[in-house]
Short mmCIF file of C-alpha atoms in Angstrom, two decimals:
data_model
loop_
_atom_site.label_atom_id
_atom_site.label_comp_id
_atom_site.label_asym_id
_atom_site.label_seq_id
_atom_site.Cartn_x
_atom_site.Cartn_y
_atom_site.Cartn_z
CA TYR W 216 -6.06 -3.50 -27.90
CA ASN W 217 -8.91 -5.94 -28.36
CA TRP W 218 -11.52 -6.24 -25.62
CA ARG W 219 -14.23 -8.76 -24.79
CA LYS W 220 -17.25 -7.76 -22.75
CA TYR W 221 -17.87 -10.21 -19.92
CA GLY W 222 -20.45 -8.51 -17.78
CA GLN W 223 -22.72 -5.59 -17.01
CA LYS W 224 -24.49 -4.48 -13.87
CA GLN W 225 -26.33 -1.61 -12.30
CA VAL W 226 -24.18 0.18 -9.74
CA LYS W 227 -25.67 1.03 -6.37
CA GLY W 228 -26.28 4.74 -6.05
CA SER W 229 -26.06 5.38 -9.80
CA GLU W 230 -28.62 5.17 -12.58
CA ASN W 231 -25.88 4.46 -15.12
CA PRO W 232 -25.09 0.84 -16.12
CA ARG W 233 -21.46 -0.31 -15.90
CA SER W 234 -19.96 -2.70 -18.47
CA TYR W 235 -16.91 -4.88 -17.83
CA TYR W 236 -14.29 -5.83 -20.43
CA LYS W 237 -11.09 -7.89 -20.46
CA CYS W 238 -8.23 -7.92 -22.94
CA THR W 239 -8.63 -10.80 -25.41
CA PHE W 240 -4.90 -11.59 -25.51
CA PRO W 241 -4.24 -14.97 -23.80
CA SER W 242 -3.12 -14.63 -20.16
CA CYS W 243 -3.26 -10.80 -20.25
CA PRO W 244 -4.67 -9.61 -16.89
CA THR W 245 -5.82 -6.17 -18.06
CA LYS W 246 -9.47 -5.27 -17.56
CA LYS W 247 -11.53 -2.13 -17.87
CA LYS W 248 -14.95 -0.98 -16.78
CA VAL W 249 -16.97 1.61 -18.65
CA GLU W 250 -19.88 3.51 -17.15
CA MET W 251 -22.36 5.13 -19.53
CA SER W 252 -25.28 7.48 -19.03
CA LEU W 253 -28.75 6.54 -20.21
CA ASP W 254 -28.31 8.59 -23.38
CA GLY W 255 -25.17 6.67 -24.36
CA GLN W 256 -22.52 9.13 -23.14
CA ILE W 257 -19.44 7.61 -21.47
CA THR W 258 -19.15 9.03 -17.95
CA GLU W 259 -16.18 7.10 -16.56
CA ILE W 260 -13.54 4.64 -17.73
CA VAL W 261 -11.38 2.73 -15.23
CA TYR W 262 -8.51 0.44 -16.23
CA LYS W 263 -7.01 -2.27 -14.03
CA GLY W 264 -3.77 -4.12 -14.67
CA SER W 265 -1.02 -3.76 -17.27
CA HIS W 266 -0.81 -5.35 -20.71
CA ASN W 267 1.92 -8.05 -20.76
CA HIS W 268 2.17 -8.20 -24.56
CA PRO W 269 2.89 -5.93 -27.54
CA LYS W 270 0.09 -3.87 -28.96
CA PRO W 271 -1.63 -5.83 -31.77
CA GLN W 272 -0.97 -4.20 -35.15
CA SER W 273 -4.47 -4.90 -36.40
CA THR W 274 -6.16 -2.86 -33.66
CA ARG W 275 -4.88 0.57 -34.55
CA ARG W 276 -8.36 1.48 -35.78
CA SER W 277 -10.17 -0.69 -33.27
CA SER W 278 -13.47 0.93 -32.41
CA SER W 279 -13.39 -0.39 -28.85
CA SER W 280 -9.95 0.89 -27.89
CA SER W 281 -9.67 4.09 -29.90
CA SER W 282 -13.15 5.35 -29.13
CA THR W 283 -12.65 4.67 -25.44
CA PHE W 284 -9.46 6.68 -25.18
CA HIS W 285 -10.65 9.55 -27.36
CA SER W 286 -13.87 9.87 -25.43
CA GLY W 287 -11.81 10.40 -22.30
CA GLY W 288 -9.81 13.23 -23.82
CA LEU W 289 -6.61 11.24 -24.37
CA ASP W 290 -5.02 10.03 -27.54
CA HIS W 291 -3.73 6.48 -27.81
CA HIS W 292 -1.20 6.78 -30.63
CA GLY W 293 -1.26 3.68 -32.81
CA SER W 294 2.27 4.25 -34.13
CA SER W 295 3.87 4.40 -30.70
CA ASP W 296 4.46 1.79 -28.02
CA SER W 297 3.98 4.36 -25.27
CA PHE W 298 0.74 5.55 -23.77
CA ALA W 299 0.67 9.34 -23.88
CA ILE W 300 -0.01 11.07 -20.59
CA GLN W 301 0.68 14.89 -21.37
CA GLN W 302 3.39 17.56 -21.61
CA GLU W 303 3.85 20.59 -19.38
CA ASP W 304 5.75 23.85 -19.97
CA ASN W 305 9.37 24.32 -18.89
CA THR W 306 9.68 20.97 -17.20
CA THR W 307 11.47 17.70 -17.71
CA SER W 308 9.20 15.10 -19.23
CA GLY W 309 9.28 11.35 -19.75
CA SER W 310 7.19 8.81 -21.61
CA LEU W 311 5.79 5.56 -20.31
CA GLY W 312 5.57 2.09 -21.74
CA ASP W 313 2.32 0.16 -21.46
CA ASP W 314 3.87 -2.16 -18.88
CA GLU W 315 4.37 0.79 -16.53
CA LEU W 316 0.79 1.94 -16.70
CA SER W 317 -2.17 1.27 -14.51
CA VAL W 318 -5.34 3.26 -13.95
CA ILE W 319 -7.25 3.40 -10.71
CA SER W 320 -10.72 4.45 -9.67
CA ARG W 321 -11.11 7.75 -7.84
CA ASP W 322 -14.81 7.43 -7.10
CA GLU W 323 -14.23 8.59 -3.55
CA GLU W 324 -12.58 11.83 -4.62
CA ASP W 325 -14.24 15.04 -3.50
CA CYS W 326 -14.19 17.41 -6.46
CA GLY W 327 -15.33 20.20 -4.21
CA SER W 328 -11.87 20.38 -2.61
CA GLU W 329 -10.23 21.46 -5.86
CA PRO W 330 -9.32 25.09 -6.66
CA GLU W 331 -11.77 26.76 -9.03
CA ALA W 332 -14.01 23.71 -8.66
CA LYS W 333 -17.17 25.60 -9.53
CA ARG W 334 -15.68 27.12 -12.68
CA TRP W 335 -14.22 23.74 -13.70
CA LYS W 336 -17.64 22.14 -13.30
CA GLY W 337 -19.29 24.82 -15.37
CA GLU W 338 -16.81 24.52 -18.22
CA ASN W 339 -17.04 20.75 -18.40
CA GLU W 340 -20.77 20.19 -18.12
CA THR W 341 -23.31 20.57 -20.89
CA ASN W 342 -27.07 20.44 -20.66
CA GLY W 343 -28.12 16.99 -21.68
CA GLY W 344 -31.55 17.28 -23.14
CA ASN W 345 -34.81 19.06 -23.57
CA GLY W 346 -34.60 21.82 -20.97
CA ASN W 347 -37.17 20.30 -18.60
CA GLY W 348 -34.85 19.80 -15.66
CA SER W 349 -32.74 17.06 -17.24
CA LYS W 350 -29.41 16.25 -15.62
CA THR W 351 -26.16 17.64 -16.93
CA VAL W 352 -23.58 15.26 -18.38
CA ARG W 353 -19.89 15.60 -17.55
CA GLU W 354 -17.05 14.51 -19.74
CA PRO W 355 -15.51 11.25 -18.48
CA ARG W 356 -12.67 11.54 -16.01
CA ILE W 357 -9.58 9.41 -16.53
CA VAL W 358 -7.15 8.64 -13.71
CA VAL W 359 -3.70 7.31 -14.58
CA GLN W 360 -1.24 5.95 -12.02
CA THR W 361 2.39 5.54 -13.04
CA THR W 362 5.66 4.78 -11.30
CA SER W 363 8.16 7.56 -11.93
CA ASP W 364 10.82 9.65 -10.22
CA ILE W 365 9.52 12.78 -11.97
CA ASP W 366 6.07 14.32 -11.69
CA ILE W 367 5.86 15.64 -15.22
CA LEU W 368 5.08 13.08 -17.91
CA ASP W 369 4.88 13.56 -21.67
CA ASP W 370 1.34 13.35 -23.02
CA GLY W 371 1.59 15.52 -26.11
CA TYR W 372 -0.13 18.66 -24.79
CA ARG W 373 1.09 21.85 -23.13
CA TRP W 374 -0.06 22.85 -19.66
CA ARG W 375 -0.07 25.87 -17.35
CA LYS W 376 -0.01 25.35 -13.59
CA TYR W 377 -2.67 27.42 -11.84
CA GLY W 378 -2.73 26.08 -8.30
CA GLN W 379 -1.49 23.69 -5.63
CA LYS W 380 -2.89 22.46 -2.34
CA VAL W 381 -2.73 19.58 0.13
CA VAL W 382 -5.92 17.51 0.14
CA LYS W 383 -7.34 15.54 3.03
CA GLY W 384 -5.84 12.08 3.41
CA ASN W 385 -2.64 12.73 1.45
CA PRO W 386 0.38 14.63 2.83
CA ASN W 387 1.74 15.11 -0.69
CA PRO W 388 0.68 18.32 -2.47
CA ARG W 389 -1.64 18.20 -5.48
CA SER W 390 -0.82 20.46 -8.44
CA TYR W 391 -3.48 21.75 -10.84
CA TYR W 392 -2.96 22.42 -14.55
CA LYS W 393 -5.03 23.60 -17.50
CA CYS W 394 -4.35 23.11 -21.22
CA THR W 395 -2.72 26.23 -22.68
CA THR W 396 -4.65 26.10 -25.97
CA THR W 397 -7.14 28.98 -26.04
CA GLY W 398 -10.68 27.79 -25.42
CA CYS W 399 -9.71 24.22 -24.48
CA PRO W 400 -11.56 23.12 -21.30
CA VAL W 401 -9.26 20.25 -20.28
CA ARG W 402 -7.69 20.34 -16.84
CA LYS W 403 -5.70 17.87 -14.80
CA HIS W 404 -4.21 17.49 -11.36
CA VAL W 405 -1.08 15.60 -10.38
CA GLU W 406 -0.07 14.19 -7.01
CA ARG W 407 2.08 11.51 -5.40
CA ALA W 408 0.22 8.60 -3.84
CA SER W 409 0.02 8.74 -0.06
CA ASN W 410 1.21 5.14 0.30
CA ASP W 411 3.91 5.11 -2.40
CA MET W 412 6.14 8.11 -3.08
CA ARG W 413 7.14 6.74 -6.51
CA ALA W 414 3.54 6.47 -7.68
CA VAL W 415 2.35 9.52 -9.64
CA ILE W 416 -1.44 9.91 -9.98
CA THR W 417 -2.65 12.11 -12.84
CA THR W 418 -6.37 12.88 -13.18
CA TYR W 419 -7.73 14.35 -16.42
CA GLU W 420 -11.14 15.94 -16.83
CA GLY W 421 -12.67 17.17 -20.06
CA LYS W 422 -11.95 16.56 -23.74
CA HIS W 423 -9.42 18.41 -25.91
CA ASN W 424 -11.13 20.38 -28.69
CA HIS W 425 -8.03 20.86 -30.84
#
């Protein structure tokens, strides 16, 4: 898709600037915000709204759309009308059209409540600089909310479930998965929204290296 930047601001409590974009298609309500670290690394991408039009053919190699999705560890396949969300082992899977997709912010999420949180953090952070106490930089986290009767959605990768727990504020259990490719650091967790049993929230962290 084509995007037009319409704003940028400094977010309270963060040293990273946040840029705001909207889809250039007339009357399309979809927007996104991209937060970047001072050294140019994307730290978070949040999408709002659903595209109400077909994907433009000319944007398959668009630097704005393709680089955004790849930097978050997901592939946006130019030859398909569906947005890939990811494939698990031995489960029924389904694919989603763009009109069924929305992405929400999970800024309030407490990563410390996740199983193996310390190991996850260590695998997904790299030292960002000259060794003089500089901050580490995490791969961007992408949160996708879909409406579906099944929890397992096709995103083109294979996953192994390694844990499940109930987190504070949501009576629905959260399941944790890791990519089955040897050496790949990507993990995700899947849960039903507390206020809508048909809403499936999938959170990805890390970038596929294969």
